[in-house]
Short mmCIF file of C-alpha atoms in Angstrom, two decimals:
data_model
loop_
_atom_site.label_atom_id
_atom_site.label_comp_id
_atom_site.label_asym_id
_atom_site.label_seq_id
_atom_site.Cartn_x
_atom_site.Cartn_y
_atom_site.Cartn_z
CA MET A 1 92.56 102.36 100.88
CA LEU A 2 95.50 104.66 101.57
CA ASP A 3 95.39 104.07 105.34
CA ALA A 4 95.23 100.29 104.93
CA TRP A 5 98.09 100.35 102.43
CA PHE A 6 100.31 102.33 104.78
CA SER A 7 99.43 100.10 107.72
CA ASN A 8 100.69 97.15 105.72
CA LYS A 9 103.92 98.95 104.79
CA LEU A 10 104.57 99.83 108.42
CA ALA A 11 104.10 96.24 109.54
CA PRO A 12 104.06 93.69 106.71
CA ASP A 13 102.31 90.56 107.95
CA GLY A 14 102.09 92.27 111.32
CA ASP A 15 105.87 92.49 111.81
CA VAL A 16 107.12 96.06 112.39
CA LYS A 17 110.73 94.89 111.96
CA ASP A 18 110.06 94.36 108.25
CA GLY A 19 108.28 97.65 107.74
CA CYS A 20 109.30 101.10 106.64
CA HIS A 21 110.17 103.87 109.09
CA PRO A 22 107.04 105.57 110.52
CA ASP A 23 108.37 109.00 109.52
CA GLU A 24 108.81 107.82 105.93
CA ALA A 25 105.23 106.55 105.83
CA GLU A 26 103.86 109.73 107.38
CA ALA A 27 105.74 111.98 104.97
CA LEU A 28 104.54 110.02 101.94
CA LYS A 29 100.96 109.92 103.21
CA LYS A 30 100.85 113.69 103.78
CA TYR A 31 102.37 114.34 100.38
CA LEU A 32 99.89 112.13 98.53
CA ARG A 33 97.08 113.88 100.40
CA HIS A 34 98.42 117.25 99.16
CA GLU A 35 99.15 118.39 102.72
CA ILE A 36 102.84 119.12 102.05
CA THR A 37 104.92 120.01 98.99
CA ALA A 38 107.34 117.72 97.18
CA GLU A 39 110.25 119.59 98.73
CA GLU A 40 108.84 119.24 102.23
CA ALA A 41 108.07 115.58 101.65
CA ALA A 42 111.55 114.87 100.25
CA HIS A 43 113.24 116.36 103.31
CA ALA A 44 110.90 114.57 105.74
CA ILE A 45 111.05 111.18 104.04
CA SER A 46 114.85 111.28 103.75
CA ARG A 47 115.53 112.35 107.33
CA PRO A 48 115.47 108.85 108.91
CA ILE A 49 118.10 107.68 106.39
CA GLU A 50 120.29 110.75 106.85
CA ASN A 51 120.17 110.29 110.64
CA SER A 52 120.83 106.55 110.46
CA SER A 53 124.05 105.03 111.78
CA ASN A 54 123.91 102.63 108.82
CA PRO A 55 122.41 104.54 105.87
CA GLY A 56 123.73 102.04 103.33
CA GLU A 57 121.68 99.26 104.90
CA ASP A 58 118.60 101.39 105.56
CA LEU A 59 118.37 103.10 102.16
CA PRO A 60 116.71 100.12 100.37
CA ARG A 61 113.88 100.37 102.90
CA LEU A 62 112.93 103.76 101.49
CA TRP A 63 113.34 102.63 97.89
CA ASP A 64 111.12 99.63 98.60
CA LEU A 65 108.38 101.90 99.94
CA LEU A 66 108.50 104.15 96.88
CA ILE A 67 108.65 101.26 94.41
CA ASP A 68 105.62 99.65 96.05
CA ALA A 69 103.80 102.98 95.90
CA LEU A 70 104.48 103.27 92.17
CA LEU A 71 103.21 99.77 91.41
CA GLU A 72 100.40 99.41 93.94
CA LEU A 73 98.70 102.74 94.63
CA PRO A 74 96.03 104.18 92.30
CA LEU A 75 97.51 105.50 89.08
CA ASP A 76 96.45 109.07 89.80
CA ASN A 77 99.32 109.15 92.33
CA THR A 78 102.00 108.29 89.76
CA LYS A 79 102.87 111.80 88.60
CA ARG A 80 103.27 113.04 92.17
CA LEU A 81 105.38 110.00 93.07
CA ILE A 82 107.69 110.61 90.09
CA THR A 83 108.02 114.27 91.15
CA LEU A 84 108.87 113.21 94.70
CA ILE A 85 111.52 110.74 93.54
CA GLN A 86 113.05 113.44 91.34
CA THR A 87 113.04 115.86 94.27
CA ILE A 88 114.74 113.29 96.50
CA GLU A 89 117.47 112.83 93.90
CA ASN A 90 118.12 116.58 93.95
CA LEU A 91 118.50 116.78 97.74
CA PRO A 92 121.85 118.07 98.99
CA GLU A 93 124.16 115.28 100.03
CA PRO A 94 124.58 115.04 103.82
CA ASP A 95 127.97 115.00 105.51
CA MET A 96 128.69 111.33 106.25
CA THR A 97 132.25 111.66 107.51
CA ALA A 98 131.10 110.43 110.93
CA VAL A 99 129.57 107.27 109.42
CA GLU A 100 131.74 104.16 109.21
CA GLU A 101 132.91 103.70 105.63
CA GLY A 102 131.41 100.23 105.35
CA LYS A 103 128.00 101.58 106.38
CA ARG A 104 127.85 104.35 103.81
CA PRO A 105 125.74 103.89 100.66
CA ALA A 106 127.18 102.72 97.36
CA HIS A 107 129.49 105.25 95.70
CA GLY A 108 129.37 107.37 98.85
CA LYS A 109 126.17 109.10 97.71
CA LEU A 110 122.74 108.93 99.26
CA TRP A 111 120.58 110.76 96.77
CA ARG A 112 122.42 111.67 93.58
CA GLY A 113 121.61 108.97 91.03
CA LEU A 114 119.25 107.23 93.50
CA PRO A 115 121.87 104.54 94.22
CA GLY A 116 120.44 101.05 94.33
CA PHE A 117 116.90 102.06 93.32
CA GLY A 118 117.07 100.53 89.86
CA HIS A 119 118.76 97.35 91.07
CA LEU A 120 116.13 96.82 93.76
CA TYR A 121 113.34 97.49 91.27
CA ALA A 122 114.81 94.93 88.87
CA ASP A 123 115.17 92.33 91.64
CA ILE A 124 111.49 92.71 92.53
CA HIS A 125 109.81 93.27 89.18
CA GLN A 126 111.95 91.90 86.34
CA SER A 127 110.76 88.31 86.05
CA THR A 128 111.97 86.07 83.23
CA ASP A 129 109.16 83.52 83.51
CA TRP A 130 106.11 85.79 83.63
CA ARG A 131 104.74 84.41 80.33
CA GLU A 132 104.60 80.90 81.77
CA GLU A 133 102.83 82.23 84.86
CA ALA A 134 100.26 84.06 82.73
CA LEU A 135 99.58 81.03 80.53
CA GLU A 136 99.02 78.77 83.53
CA ALA A 137 96.93 81.29 85.48
CA GLU A 138 93.17 81.16 85.95
CA ALA A 139 91.15 83.96 84.35
CA THR A 140 91.13 86.28 87.38
CA GLU A 141 94.86 85.88 88.01
CA ARG A 142 95.57 86.27 84.28
CA ARG A 143 93.75 89.63 84.29
CA ARG A 144 95.73 90.71 87.34
CA LEU A 145 99.01 89.76 85.67
CA ARG A 146 98.00 91.58 82.51
CA GLU A 147 97.16 94.77 84.42
CA TYR A 148 100.38 94.51 86.40
CA HIS A 149 102.56 94.04 83.31
CA ILE A 150 101.00 96.98 81.48
CA ARG A 151 101.26 99.19 84.54
CA LYS A 152 104.88 98.16 85.02
CA ALA A 153 105.64 99.28 81.46
CA LYS A 154 103.94 102.63 82.15
CA ILE A 155 105.99 103.22 85.32
CA GLU A 156 109.29 102.16 83.77
CA ALA A 157 108.72 104.33 80.71
CA GLN A 158 108.02 107.36 82.88
CA LEU A 159 111.16 106.80 84.94
CA VAL A 160 113.19 106.50 81.73
CA ALA A 161 111.57 109.58 80.22
CA GLU A 162 112.59 111.56 83.32
CA GLY A 163 116.06 110.00 83.42
CA LEU A 164 115.49 108.62 86.91
CA ALA A 165 116.54 105.66 89.00
CA GLY A 166 118.88 103.98 86.53
CA ILE A 167 116.05 102.21 84.72
CA PRO A 168 117.57 101.32 81.31
CA ILE A 169 115.81 102.29 78.10
CA ASP A 170 116.80 98.80 76.89
CA TRP A 171 113.79 97.46 78.82
CA GLY A 172 111.59 99.51 76.51
CA TYR A 173 113.34 98.26 73.39
CA GLU A 174 112.90 94.68 74.59
CA THR A 175 109.22 95.21 75.35
CA VAL A 176 108.55 96.55 71.87
CA THR A 177 110.65 94.01 69.98
CA ASP A 178 109.24 91.11 72.00
CA ALA A 179 105.71 92.21 71.14
CA LEU A 180 106.62 92.38 67.45
CA GLU A 181 108.94 89.41 67.05
CA ARG A 182 108.48 86.70 69.66
CA LYS A 183 106.49 83.70 68.48
CA ASP A 184 105.29 83.13 72.04
CA ALA A 185 104.31 86.76 72.65
CA LEU A 186 101.10 87.19 74.66
CA LEU A 187 99.63 89.87 72.44
CA ASP A 188 96.86 90.98 74.81
CA VAL A 189 99.58 91.81 77.34
CA GLU A 190 102.60 92.76 75.28
CA ILE A 191 100.99 95.01 72.67
CA PRO A 192 99.48 97.36 75.32
CA ALA A 193 102.78 97.31 77.25
CA ALA A 194 104.70 98.24 74.11
CA ALA A 195 102.17 101.00 73.44
CA GLU A 196 102.85 102.48 76.88
CA TRP A 197 106.56 102.63 76.16
CA LEU A 198 106.05 104.20 72.74
CA SER A 199 103.52 106.72 74.02
CA ILE A 200 105.58 107.85 77.01
CA ALA A 201 109.20 107.36 75.92
CA GLY A 202 108.88 107.43 72.14
CA ALA A 203 110.88 110.65 71.92
CA ARG A 204 113.70 109.01 73.86
CA PHE A 205 113.60 106.04 71.47
CA TRP A 206 113.89 108.44 68.53
CA GLU A 207 116.88 110.18 70.13
#
């Protein structure tokens, strides 16, 4: 499965122009296979961005790869992926004085605060009409949407618990209150999602 997944990320729909950098894919693959450490993987996966003439434009490509990995790969990879993302955030900032100002990343930082990660995640995964989709879906698609929504809550709660990627704890509050208060709540989906938030980030809620 891992090889097929990476092949798709390198050339979505067969188009290499839309894919991630080969060095990013290779670094992530070796890391998930326990062939290199988180520190080694962080340096290898970040190198194409640091060497780019337009790091601000290329950075979302890396975030997209990592976000897809969190939501699509088997769950036993999640802890290692969170560790890798945390290690990337702690990388030393490269000298970008030679890069045109308009091509630098937001706020002039590449890694500290994972600039743009949370915004990209929200653009891809924060849907406002998912309940309508679930209600209209056939049984197989409904199960897929249920699994996706619960997994999404698990990933978001872990990122919040680790203070990573700018994912707001408000998403957790909304998940819990929606499950408890909305008249149109889909209980088979929203109760397990709320449980993930409470189990993983309950201490943060209490704080």
